[in-house]
Amino acid sequence: MSVDAIYRWQNEELVEIDPAAVSSTPMTVADSWLVSAGSVVGLALHRQRFLDAVPAAERETAESFFAAAVAALPRAGIWFPRVELRGAEFFLRLRANPELRRSATAVTVQGDDPRTQPSVKGPDLVAMGELQAAARDRGADEAILLTDEGYVIEGAYSAILWWRGEILCGPPAEFERIDSVTARSVLTLARALGLDTHEEAVTPAELAGTEVWAVNALHGIRIIARWVDGPELAEKPGRLEQWRTQMAALARQL
């Protein structure tokens, strides 16, 4: 397979196409995950999230496409593939050597929430990209969305978790957001280690003095080292590295 290439599912096979030939139809569904030396964390969860969001009429095709996409992924190197449904067409976008980071700078989104389908990954990726661009203009790399009441929901490209002592916390389940595979994996690992987890509605100011994580499939766990015009955050020495190592141990070969 070519580096940074795009493949369309047609006639039961993946066919490389020119990027200009990608349908201009907005994404109905998308999913992505990190592949490192042929290993992935939570691939079954990514698959299920993708299939669950695909319209019923396309489900059988989606299953065949997803299986072929996984089979075609390189087993060497570091990749960040994305599967997409646009209209009735499926695409695999292969992206090589993504930049990986252990920390992030956050900023609160200003203005209205632009999400149209908060619980589905895909339809709002363009809008989330615009939020990230605005965040970069303000010296940050993760834009944090809030409810109308000012409570933390999620980042444009990450789920947000935080620590209250040895209790790992996240936003309430009723806050509409992407069902983050990485956040689910981190919380499951915490409970497996005998730690308590908790849901709470918090404003950015109420996170002052806590350790806050931005988690997603690309970077795994990143610590939010700074929040522009926001709370002063903390970091427990050694905890981030320990958890990043434990998460990496959950990776399984394709």
PDB file of N, CA and C in Angstrom, residues 105-108 138 144 146 203-209 224-233:
ATOM      1  N   THR A 105      -1.815  21.578  25.239  1.00  0.00           N
ATOM      2  CA  THR A 105      -2.252  22.859  25.780  1.00  0.00           C
ATOM      3  C   THR A 105      -3.707  23.044  25.389  1.00  0.00           C
ATOM      4  N   ALA A 106      -4.546  23.320  26.376  1.00  0.00           N
ATOM      5  CA  ALA A 106      -5.988  23.423  26.135  1.00  0.00           C
ATOM      6  C   ALA A 106      -6.434  24.877  26.103  1.00  0.00           C
ATOM      7  N   VAL A 107      -7.566  25.088  25.464  1.00  0.00           N
ATOM      8  CA  VAL A 107      -8.221  26.388  25.493  1.00  0.00           C
ATOM      9  C   VAL A 107      -9.722  26.145  25.386  1.00  0.00           C
ATOM     10  N   THR A 108     -10.505  26.932  26.072  1.00  0.00           N
ATOM     11  CA  THR A 108     -11.955  26.787  26.041  1.00  0.00           C
ATOM     12  C   THR A 108     -12.514  27.368  24.747  1.00  0.00           C
ATOM     13  N   ARG A 138      -4.714  30.627  19.265  1.00  0.00           N
ATOM     14  CA  ARG A 138      -4.668  31.126  20.644  1.00  0.00           C
ATOM     15  C   ARG A 138      -3.567  30.433  21.457  1.00  0.00           C
ATOM     16  N   ILE A 144     -11.579  22.861  24.029  1.00  0.00           N
ATOM     17  CA  ILE A 144     -12.468  22.203  24.980  1.00  0.00           C
ATOM     18  C   ILE A 144     -13.883  22.763  24.857  1.00  0.00           C
ATOM     19  N   LEU A 146     -17.803  23.180  26.011  1.00  0.00           N
ATOM     20  CA  LEU A 146     -18.559  23.267  27.252  1.00  0.00           C
ATOM     21  C   LEU A 146     -20.056  23.217  26.967  1.00  0.00           C
ATOM     22  N   THR A 203     -16.839  22.862  35.781  1.00  0.00           N
ATOM     23  CA  THR A 203     -16.399  23.968  34.944  1.00  0.00           C
ATOM     24  C   THR A 203     -14.875  23.913  34.869  1.00  0.00           C
ATOM     25  N   PRO A 204     -14.266  24.559  33.893  1.00  0.00           N
ATOM     26  CA  PRO A 204     -12.803  24.594  33.869  1.00  0.00           C
ATOM     27  C   PRO A 204     -12.206  25.108  35.181  1.00  0.00           C
ATOM     28  N   ALA A 205     -12.817  26.127  35.766  1.00  0.00           N
ATOM     29  CA  ALA A 205     -12.279  26.688  37.006  1.00  0.00           C
ATOM     30  C   ALA A 205     -12.247  25.659  38.123  1.00  0.00           C
ATOM     31  N   GLU A 206     -13.217  24.720  38.108  1.00  0.00           N
ATOM     32  CA  GLU A 206     -13.286  23.703  39.156  1.00  0.00           C
ATOM     33  C   GLU A 206     -12.251  22.593  38.981  1.00  0.00           C
ATOM     34  N   LEU A 207     -11.484  22.667  37.892  1.00  0.00           N
ATOM     35  CA  LEU A 207     -10.396  21.709  37.676  1.00  0.00           C
ATOM     36  C   LEU A 207      -9.054  22.238  38.177  1.00  0.00           C
ATOM     37  N   ALA A 208      -9.057  23.412  38.736  1.00  0.00           N
ATOM     38  CA  ALA A 208      -7.812  23.991  39.258  1.00  0.00           C
ATOM     39  C   ALA A 208      -7.181  23.044  40.274  1.00  0.00           C
ATOM     40  N   GLY A 209      -5.884  22.804  40.127  1.00  0.00           N
ATOM     41  CA  GLY A 209      -5.156  21.955  41.056  1.00  0.00           C
ATOM     42  C   GLY A 209      -5.264  20.473  40.790  1.00  0.00           C
ATOM     43  N   ILE A 224      -2.731  17.547  30.096  1.00  0.00           N
ATOM     44  CA  ILE A 224      -2.908  18.960  29.743  1.00  0.00           C
ATOM     45  C   ILE A 224      -1.988  19.765  30.641  1.00  0.00           C
ATOM     46  N   ALA A 225      -0.920  20.239  30.049  1.00  0.00           N
ATOM     47  CA  ALA A 225       0.112  20.946  30.812  1.00  0.00           C
ATOM     48  C   ALA A 225      -0.262  22.398  31.083  1.00  0.00           C
ATOM     49  N   ARG A 226      -1.102  22.955  30.208  1.00  0.00           N
ATOM     50  CA  ARG A 226      -1.491  24.365  30.369  1.00  0.00           C
ATOM     51  C   ARG A 226      -2.870  24.565  29.777  1.00  0.00           C
ATOM     52  N   TRP A 227      -3.645  25.433  30.404  1.00  0.00           N
ATOM     53  CA  TRP A 227      -4.983  25.789  29.900  1.00  0.00           C
ATOM     54  C   TRP A 227      -4.974  27.301  29.693  1.00  0.00           C
ATOM     55  N   VAL A 228      -4.998  27.709  28.434  1.00  0.00           N
ATOM     56  CA  VAL A 228      -4.917  29.142  28.113  1.00  0.00           C
ATOM     57  C   VAL A 228      -6.084  29.881  28.750  1.00  0.00           C
ATOM     58  N   ASP A 229      -5.764  30.929  29.509  1.00  0.00           N
ATOM     59  CA  ASP A 229      -6.793  31.720  30.207  1.00  0.00           C
ATOM     60  C   ASP A 229      -7.712  30.832  31.049  1.00  0.00           C
ATOM     61  N   GLY A 230      -7.157  29.739  31.557  1.00  0.00           N
ATOM     62  CA  GLY A 230      -7.954  28.795  32.338  1.00  0.00           C
ATOM     63  C   GLY A 230      -7.281  28.447  33.646  1.00  0.00           C
ATOM     64  N   PRO A 231      -7.641  27.308  34.226  1.00  0.00           N
ATOM     65  CA  PRO A 231      -7.147  26.937  35.555  1.00  0.00           C
ATOM     66  C   PRO A 231      -5.678  26.530  35.546  1.00  0.00           C
ATOM     67  N   GLU A 232      -5.037  26.687  36.688  1.00  0.00           N
ATOM     68  CA  GLU A 232      -3.699  26.145  36.897  1.00  0.00           C
ATOM     69  C   GLU A 232      -3.850  24.663  37.236  1.00  0.00           C
ATOM     70  N   LEU A 233      -3.176  23.825  36.471  1.00  0.00           N
ATOM     71  CA  LEU A 233      -3.339  22.383  36.634  1.00  0.00           C
ATOM     72  C   LEU A 233      -2.119  21.768  37.322  1.00  0.00           C
TER      73      LEU A 233
END
